[in-house]
Amino acid sequence: TGGLFNALEHQQQLVFQYGVDAVNEDRNLLNYRRLVARVERVPPDDSFRVSQIVCKLLSTGVAGIFGPTSDETSDAVQSICDVKDLFVDLVRNWEWKSFTIIYDDSDSLVRFQELLRVYEPKGNTVTVRQLEPGNDYRRVLRNIKSSGESNFVLDVSERVLYEVLLQAQQVGLMSDRHSYIITSLDFTNIHLEPFQYGGSNITGVRLVDPQDPVVMTVQRRIEGMARKGEEVDIQPVKMKVGSALIYDAVLMFARALERLEGLNVSIEPLDCGSNNNWVHGSTLINYMKGQSVFKGLTGMVQFDNEGFRTNMLLDIMELGMTGLHKVGTWNSTEGLNLTRISKASTEIPGDDILLNKTLVVLTAISDPYGMTKEAKEALKGNDRFEGFGIDLIHEISVMLRFNYTFEIQEDNVYGSLDNETKEWNGMLRKVIDGEADLAITDLTITSERESGVDFTMPFMNLG
């Protein structure tokens, strides 16, 4: 058996090798035959070179080739098991009247045709926005914020997911008004703690349960293999969906190969330049389609006669203030089954949402809201300032038990939108860019400013 992996796929390669070892150690599989793993490293974006390596493997005589995997693995799973229907079910359950699909590659539009088909004819507002190439997504995210939309389907690769969420938080798209459905099947593997406390409803799906005993066993074994091979950069690590699928594929292949035992099977070298096929190839594929259900790292593995995975169970996961929680399940047969029915988190932010956090508060020197305190001795930190706004922040911090640091807007520019560049300046720009958590001063609320930042409700009338 051949395995194709690029230089970054250490975990997938180790799981493939362990899967082959597990098959060979199982006395109930393949009788006296053994699988031999032949691993080749392939470039991630050179299909011609990959085809050359495949031909090289075929010429040595292999019964199957696994890989290469990529960020698009999740896309393949979604199309194979109709996971896209799950997101339709979630949007329906939450009764979203409008939402925005945020994506990073054009394949998303193909995957979400069903979602668009179901909702657009009903008069619902469905917007699609593609993130710009590179690492800075703030301009697109700020434009999305200015639209006033609060419901989002986020379809980006796991590789950039954390950075997209972080920048969404920086521009003010992660408040308790915002709800996210995240489509990446590796959603639970990224560092989510920074997004637990803002009140946003963040929901995703999970295919691999890290607490499953089989998953834990495989993970311990590959971590041991990594230490032995000094692949220290991958451990400890959470099991990726692509790795789990590789493992299950090796088991499925071995189970199907076992059924060929009575056919006097021989593995012959193949030449890519000829039209010859392995004589048992079609039979092996049919056995894989029709074999009995078995338990793998991705749950119960079963295929229909057309080669599509069936009865695939996914966990619905929601991020709350105490971390990730399983709130339901979904499969293609029974649909969505939520343990609670809610379109927002039941963890209502309370008085402890800002507990022990330190906020950067932006203000300006403007009597009587923010003033420089006169004193004979040199003052430091927040003690340098006084005024109505200064006192107000202090009293709120006592009530909500957070810490704060004042920063001064030296040029006293509060903030306006440049109609040509569509960029903000002044204090508002710093809040939007995440350089400050909030601003307090005698700032007039206008419709233009409300399109860029959130304001507290006015509680005093000065004129």
Short mmCIF file of N, CA and C in Angstrom, two decimals, residues 97-264:
data_model
loop_
_atom_site.label_atom_id
_atom_site.label_comp_id
_atom_site.label_asym_id
_atom_site.label_seq_id
_atom_site.Cartn_x
_atom_site.Cartn_y
_atom_site.Cartn_z
N LYS A 97 -33.60 34.92 9.24
CA LYS A 97 -34.25 35.60 8.12
C LYS A 97 -33.22 36.18 7.16
N SER A 98 -32.01 36.37 7.66
CA SER A 98 -30.92 36.84 6.81
C SER A 98 -29.61 36.33 7.38
N PHE A 99 -28.64 36.14 6.53
CA PHE A 99 -27.32 35.73 6.99
C PHE A 99 -26.31 35.98 5.87
N THR A 100 -25.04 35.99 6.26
CA THR A 100 -23.95 36.19 5.32
C THR A 100 -23.04 34.98 5.34
N ILE A 101 -22.74 34.45 4.15
CA ILE A 101 -21.76 33.37 4.02
C ILE A 101 -20.39 34.01 3.78
N ILE A 102 -19.46 33.76 4.68
CA ILE A 102 -18.10 34.28 4.57
C ILE A 102 -17.21 33.11 4.16
N TYR A 103 -16.50 33.26 3.05
CA TYR A 103 -15.71 32.14 2.54
C TYR A 103 -14.36 32.62 2.02
N ASP A 104 -13.44 31.65 1.84
CA ASP A 104 -12.10 32.02 1.38
C ASP A 104 -11.72 31.42 0.04
N ASP A 105 -12.54 30.52 -0.51
CA ASP A 105 -12.26 30.03 -1.86
C ASP A 105 -13.58 29.75 -2.57
N SER A 106 -13.52 29.74 -3.89
CA SER A 106 -14.75 29.69 -4.70
C SER A 106 -15.49 28.37 -4.59
N ASP A 107 -14.84 27.32 -4.08
CA ASP A 107 -15.54 26.04 -3.92
C ASP A 107 -16.71 26.15 -2.95
N SER A 108 -16.67 27.14 -2.07
CA SER A 108 -17.75 27.32 -1.10
C SER A 108 -19.08 27.54 -1.80
N LEU A 109 -19.07 28.30 -2.89
CA LEU A 109 -20.32 28.59 -3.58
C LEU A 109 -20.94 27.32 -4.14
N VAL A 110 -20.10 26.37 -4.54
CA VAL A 110 -20.62 25.09 -5.02
C VAL A 110 -21.23 24.31 -3.87
N ARG A 111 -20.53 24.29 -2.73
CA ARG A 111 -21.02 23.53 -1.58
C ARG A 111 -22.33 24.08 -1.03
N PHE A 112 -22.52 25.39 -1.15
CA PHE A 112 -23.68 26.00 -0.51
C PHE A 112 -24.79 26.37 -1.50
N GLN A 113 -24.80 25.72 -2.66
CA GLN A 113 -25.88 25.94 -3.60
C GLN A 113 -27.23 25.58 -2.99
N GLU A 114 -27.25 24.50 -2.21
CA GLU A 114 -28.51 24.07 -1.59
C GLU A 114 -29.02 25.12 -0.61
N LEU A 115 -28.11 25.68 0.17
CA LEU A 115 -28.49 26.71 1.13
C LEU A 115 -29.04 27.93 0.40
N LEU A 116 -28.39 28.32 -0.67
CA LEU A 116 -28.86 29.47 -1.45
C LEU A 116 -30.18 29.15 -2.13
N ARG A 117 -30.32 27.93 -2.62
CA ARG A 117 -31.55 27.55 -3.33
C ARG A 117 -32.75 27.55 -2.40
N VAL A 118 -32.55 27.09 -1.17
CA VAL A 118 -33.65 26.99 -0.22
C VAL A 118 -34.11 28.35 0.26
N TYR A 119 -33.17 29.29 0.45
CA TYR A 119 -33.51 30.53 1.14
C TYR A 119 -33.78 31.72 0.24
N GLU A 120 -33.06 31.87 -0.84
CA GLU A 120 -33.23 33.08 -1.64
C GLU A 120 -34.63 33.23 -2.23
N PRO A 121 -35.25 32.15 -2.74
CA PRO A 121 -36.60 32.33 -3.32
C PRO A 121 -37.65 32.77 -2.31
N LYS A 122 -37.39 32.59 -1.02
CA LYS A 122 -38.37 32.94 0.00
C LYS A 122 -38.29 34.40 0.42
N GLY A 123 -37.43 35.14 -0.23
CA GLY A 123 -37.31 36.56 0.10
C GLY A 123 -36.36 36.84 1.22
N ASN A 124 -35.67 35.81 1.72
CA ASN A 124 -34.67 36.03 2.76
C ASN A 124 -33.41 36.64 2.14
N THR A 125 -32.71 37.39 2.93
CA THR A 125 -31.49 38.04 2.44
C THR A 125 -30.29 37.15 2.74
N VAL A 126 -29.69 36.63 1.67
CA VAL A 126 -28.49 35.82 1.80
C VAL A 126 -27.36 36.53 1.06
N THR A 127 -26.32 36.90 1.79
CA THR A 127 -25.19 37.61 1.20
C THR A 127 -23.96 36.71 1.23
N VAL A 128 -23.17 36.76 0.18
CA VAL A 128 -21.92 36.00 0.16
C VAL A 128 -20.76 36.98 0.04
N ARG A 129 -19.74 36.80 0.89
CA ARG A 129 -18.58 37.68 0.89
C ARG A 129 -17.31 36.85 0.93
N GLN A 130 -16.44 37.06 -0.04
CA GLN A 130 -15.18 36.33 -0.09
C GLN A 130 -14.07 37.14 0.58
N LEU A 131 -13.31 36.48 1.43
CA LEU A 131 -12.18 37.13 2.08
C LEU A 131 -11.06 37.34 1.07
N GLU A 132 -10.31 38.41 1.27
CA GLU A 132 -9.22 38.71 0.35
C GLU A 132 -8.04 37.79 0.59
N PRO A 133 -7.25 37.50 -0.44
CA PRO A 133 -6.04 36.69 -0.25
C PRO A 133 -5.07 37.38 0.71
N GLY A 134 -4.25 36.59 1.36
CA GLY A 134 -3.31 37.16 2.32
C GLY A 134 -3.74 36.88 3.74
N ASN A 135 -3.22 37.65 4.67
CA ASN A 135 -3.47 37.41 6.09
C ASN A 135 -4.30 38.49 6.77
N ASP A 136 -4.69 39.53 6.02
CA ASP A 136 -5.46 40.63 6.61
C ASP A 136 -6.86 40.63 6.02
N TYR A 137 -7.84 40.27 6.87
CA TYR A 137 -9.23 40.16 6.43
C TYR A 137 -10.09 41.30 6.99
N ARG A 138 -9.46 42.26 7.64
CA ARG A 138 -10.22 43.27 8.38
C ARG A 138 -11.06 44.16 7.47
N ARG A 139 -10.57 44.50 6.29
CA ARG A 139 -11.33 45.40 5.43
C ARG A 139 -12.67 44.76 5.05
N VAL A 140 -12.64 43.50 4.65
CA VAL A 140 -13.88 42.81 4.31
C VAL A 140 -14.76 42.66 5.54
N LEU A 141 -14.17 42.32 6.66
CA LEU A 141 -14.95 42.14 7.89
C LEU A 141 -15.57 43.45 8.37
N ARG A 142 -14.86 44.56 8.20
CA ARG A 142 -15.44 45.86 8.58
C ARG A 142 -16.62 46.19 7.67
N ASN A 143 -16.50 45.88 6.39
CA ASN A 143 -17.61 46.11 5.47
C ASN A 143 -18.82 45.26 5.83
N ILE A 144 -18.55 44.02 6.25
CA ILE A 144 -19.63 43.15 6.69
C ILE A 144 -20.30 43.72 7.94
N LYS A 145 -19.49 44.25 8.84
CA LYS A 145 -20.06 44.85 10.04
C LYS A 145 -20.94 46.04 9.70
N SER A 146 -20.50 46.85 8.75
CA SER A 146 -21.27 48.04 8.38
C SER A 146 -22.61 47.68 7.76
N SER A 147 -22.75 46.44 7.28
CA SER A 147 -24.03 46.01 6.71
C SER A 147 -25.08 45.77 7.78
N GLY A 148 -24.64 45.62 9.03
CA GLY A 148 -25.58 45.37 10.12
C GLY A 148 -25.95 43.91 10.29
N GLU A 149 -25.40 43.01 9.48
CA GLU A 149 -25.72 41.59 9.58
C GLU A 149 -25.18 41.01 10.89
N SER A 150 -25.94 40.07 11.46
CA SER A 150 -25.52 39.48 12.73
C SER A 150 -25.42 37.96 12.67
N ASN A 151 -25.83 37.34 11.57
CA ASN A 151 -25.78 35.89 11.44
C ASN A 151 -24.82 35.51 10.32
N PHE A 152 -23.92 34.56 10.61
CA PHE A 152 -22.88 34.24 9.64
C PHE A 152 -22.67 32.73 9.52
N VAL A 153 -22.48 32.28 8.29
CA VAL A 153 -21.96 30.94 8.01
C VAL A 153 -20.51 31.14 7.59
N LEU A 154 -19.58 30.64 8.40
CA LEU A 154 -18.15 30.87 8.16
C LEU A 154 -17.54 29.61 7.56
N ASP A 155 -17.19 29.69 6.28
CA ASP A 155 -16.68 28.54 5.55
C ASP A 155 -15.25 28.83 5.08
N VAL A 156 -14.31 28.64 5.98
CA VAL A 156 -12.89 28.85 5.67
C VAL A 156 -12.11 27.63 6.14
N SER A 157 -10.91 27.45 5.60
CA SER A 157 -10.10 26.30 5.98
C SER A 157 -9.62 26.44 7.42
N GLU A 158 -9.33 25.30 8.01
CA GLU A 158 -8.85 25.30 9.40
C GLU A 158 -7.55 26.09 9.53
N ARG A 159 -6.79 26.15 8.46
CA ARG A 159 -5.50 26.84 8.48
C ARG A 159 -5.64 28.32 8.81
N VAL A 160 -6.74 28.96 8.38
CA VAL A 160 -6.92 30.40 8.61
C VAL A 160 -8.06 30.71 9.56
N LEU A 161 -8.74 29.68 10.05
CA LEU A 161 -9.96 29.90 10.85
C LEU A 161 -9.70 30.74 12.09
N TYR A 162 -8.65 30.42 12.83
CA TYR A 162 -8.37 31.17 14.06
C TYR A 162 -8.13 32.65 13.74
N GLU A 163 -7.36 32.93 12.72
CA GLU A 163 -7.03 34.32 12.38
C GLU A 163 -8.28 35.08 11.93
N VAL A 164 -9.17 34.42 11.20
CA VAL A 164 -10.41 35.07 10.77
C VAL A 164 -11.27 35.42 11.98
N LEU A 165 -11.41 34.48 12.92
CA LEU A 165 -12.19 34.75 14.13
C LEU A 165 -11.56 35.86 14.95
N LEU A 166 -10.24 35.85 15.06
CA LEU A 166 -9.54 36.87 15.84
C LEU A 166 -9.77 38.25 15.24
N GLN A 167 -9.67 38.37 13.92
CA GLN A 167 -9.86 39.66 13.27
C GLN A 167 -11.32 40.08 13.30
N ALA A 168 -12.24 39.12 13.26
CA ALA A 168 -13.66 39.45 13.42
C ALA A 168 -13.90 40.03 14.81
N GLN A 169 -13.24 39.47 15.80
CA GLN A 169 -13.34 40.01 17.16
C GLN A 169 -12.77 41.41 17.23
N GLN A 170 -11.67 41.65 16.55
CA GLN A 170 -11.01 42.95 16.58
C GLN A 170 -11.87 44.05 15.97
N VAL A 171 -12.66 43.72 14.94
CA VAL A 171 -13.47 44.75 14.29
C VAL A 171 -14.87 44.85 14.89
N GLY A 172 -15.16 44.06 15.93
CA GLY A 172 -16.44 44.19 16.61
C GLY A 172 -17.53 43.29 16.10
N LEU A 173 -17.15 42.12 15.54
CA LEU A 173 -18.15 41.18 15.02
C LEU A 173 -18.32 39.96 15.91
N MET A 174 -17.95 40.09 17.19
CA MET A 174 -18.04 38.96 18.10
C MET A 174 -18.76 39.35 19.39
N SER A 175 -19.83 40.10 19.27
CA SER A 175 -20.59 40.50 20.45
C SER A 175 -21.74 39.53 20.67
N ASP A 176 -22.56 39.80 21.69
CA ASP A 176 -23.68 38.91 21.96
C ASP A 176 -24.79 39.05 20.92
N ARG A 177 -24.64 39.95 19.96
CA ARG A 177 -25.62 40.06 18.87
C ARG A 177 -25.28 39.14 17.71
N HIS A 178 -24.11 38.53 17.72
CA HIS A 178 -23.63 37.81 16.55
C HIS A 178 -23.67 36.29 16.76
N SER A 179 -24.08 35.60 15.69
CA SER A 179 -24.13 34.14 15.70
C SER A 179 -23.34 33.59 14.52
N TYR A 180 -22.58 32.53 14.77
CA TYR A 180 -21.74 31.92 13.74
C TYR A 180 -22.03 30.43 13.63
N ILE A 181 -22.12 29.95 12.39
CA ILE A 181 -22.05 28.52 12.11
C ILE A 181 -20.72 28.30 11.39
N ILE A 182 -19.84 27.51 11.98
CA ILE A 182 -18.52 27.26 11.40
C ILE A 182 -18.53 25.88 10.75
N THR A 183 -18.15 25.82 9.49
CA THR A 183 -18.30 24.59 8.72
C THR A 183 -17.10 23.65 8.81
N SER A 184 -15.93 24.13 9.20
CA SER A 184 -14.74 23.28 9.23
C SER A 184 -14.93 22.12 10.21
N LEU A 185 -14.66 20.91 9.74
CA LEU A 185 -14.78 19.74 10.61
C LEU A 185 -13.63 19.66 11.61
N ASP A 186 -12.62 20.50 11.46
CA ASP A 186 -11.54 20.60 12.45
C ASP A 186 -11.73 21.81 13.35
N PHE A 187 -12.94 22.34 13.39
CA PHE A 187 -13.27 23.52 14.18
C PHE A 187 -12.84 23.39 15.64
N THR A 188 -13.05 22.21 16.23
CA THR A 188 -12.77 22.04 17.66
C THR A 188 -11.28 21.91 17.96
N ASN A 189 -10.44 21.85 16.92
CA ASN A 189 -9.00 21.69 17.14
C ASN A 189 -8.27 23.00 17.35
N ILE A 190 -8.87 24.13 16.97
CA ILE A 190 -8.17 25.40 17.09
C ILE A 190 -8.33 25.96 18.51
N HIS A 191 -7.50 26.94 18.83
CA HIS A 191 -7.53 27.58 20.15
C HIS A 191 -8.73 28.53 20.22
N LEU A 192 -9.74 28.17 21.01
CA LEU A 192 -11.00 28.91 21.02
C LEU A 192 -11.19 29.77 22.26
N GLU A 193 -10.29 29.65 23.24
CA GLU A 193 -10.48 30.37 24.50
C GLU A 193 -10.67 31.88 24.33
N PRO A 194 -9.98 32.56 23.39
CA PRO A 194 -10.18 34.01 23.26
C PRO A 194 -11.60 34.41 22.86
N PHE A 195 -12.40 33.45 22.37
CA PHE A 195 -13.73 33.79 21.86
C PHE A 195 -14.86 33.32 22.77
N GLN A 196 -14.50 32.82 23.96
CA GLN A 196 -15.50 32.26 24.86
C GLN A 196 -16.34 33.30 25.58
N TYR A 197 -15.81 34.51 25.76
CA TYR A 197 -16.40 35.43 26.72
C TYR A 197 -17.14 36.61 26.10
N GLY A 198 -17.17 36.70 24.80
CA GLY A 198 -17.79 37.86 24.17
C GLY A 198 -19.29 37.76 24.01
N GLY A 199 -19.86 36.58 24.28
CA GLY A 199 -21.30 36.42 24.18
C GLY A 199 -21.79 35.93 22.84
N SER A 200 -20.90 35.81 21.84
CA SER A 200 -21.31 35.33 20.52
C SER A 200 -21.75 33.88 20.61
N ASN A 201 -22.75 33.53 19.78
CA ASN A 201 -23.16 32.14 19.66
C ASN A 201 -22.35 31.51 18.54
N ILE A 202 -21.38 30.67 18.88
CA ILE A 202 -20.49 30.05 17.90
C ILE A 202 -20.75 28.55 17.91
N THR A 203 -21.21 28.04 16.77
CA THR A 203 -21.60 26.64 16.65
C THR A 203 -20.83 25.99 15.52
N GLY A 204 -20.40 24.76 15.73
CA GLY A 204 -19.71 24.01 14.69
C GLY A 204 -20.05 22.54 14.78
N VAL A 205 -19.37 21.74 13.98
CA VAL A 205 -19.63 20.30 13.95
C VAL A 205 -18.34 19.54 14.26
N ARG A 206 -18.50 18.34 14.80
CA ARG A 206 -17.36 17.51 15.17
C ARG A 206 -17.56 16.11 14.64
N LEU A 207 -16.59 15.61 13.90
CA LEU A 207 -16.64 14.25 13.38
C LEU A 207 -15.85 13.28 14.24
N VAL A 208 -14.76 13.76 14.84
CA VAL A 208 -13.88 12.91 15.65
C VAL A 208 -14.01 13.31 17.11
N ASP A 209 -14.45 12.37 17.95
CA ASP A 209 -14.61 12.62 19.38
C ASP A 209 -13.28 12.35 20.09
N PRO A 210 -12.62 13.37 20.64
CA PRO A 210 -11.31 13.15 21.27
C PRO A 210 -11.38 12.28 22.52
N GLN A 211 -12.58 12.11 23.10
CA GLN A 211 -12.73 11.28 24.30
C GLN A 211 -13.06 9.84 23.96
N ASP A 212 -13.23 9.52 22.69
CA ASP A 212 -13.49 8.14 22.29
C ASP A 212 -12.26 7.28 22.61
N PRO A 213 -12.45 6.12 23.25
CA PRO A 213 -11.29 5.30 23.65
C PRO A 213 -10.39 4.91 22.48
N VAL A 214 -10.98 4.61 21.32
CA VAL A 214 -10.17 4.22 20.16
C VAL A 214 -9.34 5.40 19.69
N VAL A 215 -9.95 6.59 19.64
CA VAL A 215 -9.23 7.79 19.23
C VAL A 215 -8.08 8.08 20.20
N MET A 216 -8.35 7.95 21.49
CA MET A 216 -7.31 8.21 22.50
C MET A 216 -6.15 7.22 22.36
N THR A 217 -6.47 5.96 22.07
CA THR A 217 -5.43 4.95 21.91
C THR A 217 -4.55 5.26 20.71
N VAL A 218 -5.18 5.57 19.58
CA VAL A 218 -4.42 5.89 18.37
C VAL A 218 -3.58 7.14 18.59
N GLN A 219 -4.14 8.11 19.27
CA GLN A 219 -3.41 9.35 19.50
C GLN A 219 -2.18 9.11 20.36
N ARG A 220 -2.33 8.30 21.40
CA ARG A 220 -1.17 7.98 22.24
C ARG A 220 -0.08 7.26 21.45
N ARG A 221 -0.51 6.36 20.57
CA ARG A 221 0.46 5.60 19.79
C ARG A 221 1.22 6.49 18.81
N ILE A 222 0.51 7.39 18.14
CA ILE A 222 1.23 8.23 17.16
C ILE A 222 2.11 9.26 17.86
N GLU A 223 1.71 9.67 19.07
CA GLU A 223 2.59 10.57 19.83
C GLU A 223 3.87 9.84 20.23
N GLY A 224 3.75 8.54 20.57
CA GLY A 224 4.93 7.75 20.87
C GLY A 224 5.81 7.58 19.64
N MET A 225 5.18 7.35 18.49
CA MET A 225 5.94 7.24 17.24
C MET A 225 6.63 8.56 16.91
N ALA A 226 5.95 9.66 17.21
CA ALA A 226 6.53 10.97 16.92
C ALA A 226 7.75 11.22 17.78
N ARG A 227 7.65 10.87 19.07
CA ARG A 227 8.79 11.05 19.97
C ARG A 227 9.97 10.19 19.53
N LYS A 228 9.67 8.97 19.13
CA LYS A 228 10.72 8.06 18.69
C LYS A 228 11.41 8.58 17.44
N GLY A 229 10.62 9.19 16.55
CA GLY A 229 11.19 9.73 15.32
C GLY A 229 11.59 11.18 15.44
N GLU A 230 11.47 11.73 16.67
CA GLU A 230 11.84 13.12 16.95
C GLU A 230 11.03 14.10 16.12
N GLU A 231 9.79 13.73 15.80
CA GLU A 231 8.88 14.65 15.12
C GLU A 231 8.18 15.48 16.19
N VAL A 232 8.94 16.24 16.96
CA VAL A 232 8.41 16.89 18.16
C VAL A 232 7.42 17.99 17.83
N ASP A 233 7.38 18.44 16.58
CA ASP A 233 6.53 19.57 16.24
C ASP A 233 5.07 19.19 16.15
N ILE A 234 4.73 17.91 16.23
CA ILE A 234 3.32 17.56 16.08
C ILE A 234 2.72 17.03 17.38
N GLN A 235 3.42 17.06 18.50
CA GLN A 235 2.87 16.47 19.70
C GLN A 235 3.07 17.39 20.89
N PRO A 236 2.13 17.44 21.82
CA PRO A 236 0.84 16.76 21.72
C PRO A 236 -0.08 17.48 20.75
N VAL A 237 -0.98 16.75 20.13
CA VAL A 237 -1.80 17.35 19.09
C VAL A 237 -3.16 16.67 19.08
N LYS A 238 -4.16 17.39 18.65
CA LYS A 238 -5.49 16.82 18.52
C LYS A 238 -5.61 16.11 17.18
N MET A 239 -6.41 15.07 17.16
CA MET A 239 -6.58 14.28 15.94
C MET A 239 -7.32 15.09 14.88
N LYS A 240 -6.68 15.28 13.74
CA LYS A 240 -7.31 15.98 12.64
C LYS A 240 -8.25 15.05 11.88
N VAL A 241 -9.26 15.62 11.25
CA VAL A 241 -10.22 14.83 10.49
C VAL A 241 -9.51 14.07 9.37
N GLY A 242 -8.59 14.74 8.68
CA GLY A 242 -7.87 14.08 7.59
C GLY A 242 -7.10 12.86 8.07
N SER A 243 -6.51 12.94 9.26
CA SER A 243 -5.77 11.81 9.82
C SER A 243 -6.71 10.67 10.17
N ALA A 244 -7.83 11.00 10.80
CA ALA A 244 -8.80 9.97 11.17
C ALA A 244 -9.35 9.26 9.95
N LEU A 245 -9.58 10.00 8.88
CA LEU A 245 -10.09 9.39 7.65
C LEU A 245 -9.06 8.45 7.03
N ILE A 246 -7.78 8.84 7.10
CA ILE A 246 -6.72 7.96 6.59
C ILE A 246 -6.73 6.63 7.35
N TYR A 247 -6.82 6.70 8.67
CA TYR A 247 -6.83 5.49 9.49
C TYR A 247 -8.03 4.61 9.13
N ASP A 248 -9.21 5.20 9.06
CA ASP A 248 -10.40 4.42 8.73
C ASP A 248 -10.30 3.83 7.33
N ALA A 249 -9.69 4.57 6.40
CA ALA A 249 -9.54 4.07 5.04
C ALA A 249 -8.64 2.84 4.99
N VAL A 250 -7.56 2.86 5.79
CA VAL A 250 -6.66 1.69 5.84
C VAL A 250 -7.41 0.47 6.37
N LEU A 251 -8.20 0.65 7.43
CA LEU A 251 -8.98 -0.47 7.98
C LEU A 251 -9.99 -0.98 6.97
N MET A 252 -10.69 -0.07 6.30
CA MET A 252 -11.68 -0.47 5.31
C MET A 252 -11.02 -1.24 4.16
N PHE A 253 -9.87 -0.76 3.72
CA PHE A 253 -9.13 -1.40 2.64
C PHE A 253 -8.73 -2.82 3.03
N ALA A 254 -8.23 -2.98 4.25
CA ALA A 254 -7.80 -4.30 4.71
C ALA A 254 -8.98 -5.27 4.81
N ARG A 255 -10.11 -4.79 5.29
CA ARG A 255 -11.29 -5.65 5.41
C ARG A 255 -11.77 -6.10 4.04
N ALA A 256 -11.72 -5.20 3.05
CA ALA A 256 -12.12 -5.57 1.69
C ALA A 256 -11.10 -6.51 1.07
N LEU A 257 -9.81 -6.27 1.32
CA LEU A 257 -8.75 -7.12 0.77
C LEU A 257 -8.87 -8.54 1.30
N GLU A 258 -9.30 -8.66 2.55
CA GLU A 258 -9.47 -9.98 3.15
C GLU A 258 -10.49 -10.81 2.39
N ARG A 259 -11.51 -10.15 1.84
CA ARG A 259 -12.56 -10.86 1.12
C ARG A 259 -12.08 -11.37 -0.24
N LEU A 260 -10.91 -10.89 -0.69
CA LEU A 260 -10.35 -11.38 -1.94
C LEU A 260 -9.51 -12.65 -1.75
N GLU A 261 -9.41 -13.11 -0.51
CA GLU A 261 -8.50 -14.21 -0.20
C GLU A 261 -8.73 -15.44 -1.08
N GLY A 262 -9.98 -15.76 -1.38
CA GLY A 262 -10.27 -16.98 -2.14
C GLY A 262 -10.08 -16.84 -3.63
N LEU A 263 -9.64 -15.69 -4.11
CA LEU A 263 -9.54 -15.46 -5.56
C LEU A 263 -8.11 -15.57 -6.08
N ASN A 264 -7.21 -16.08 -5.25
CA ASN A 264 -5.81 -16.24 -5.68
C ASN A 264 -5.24 -14.92 -6.19
#
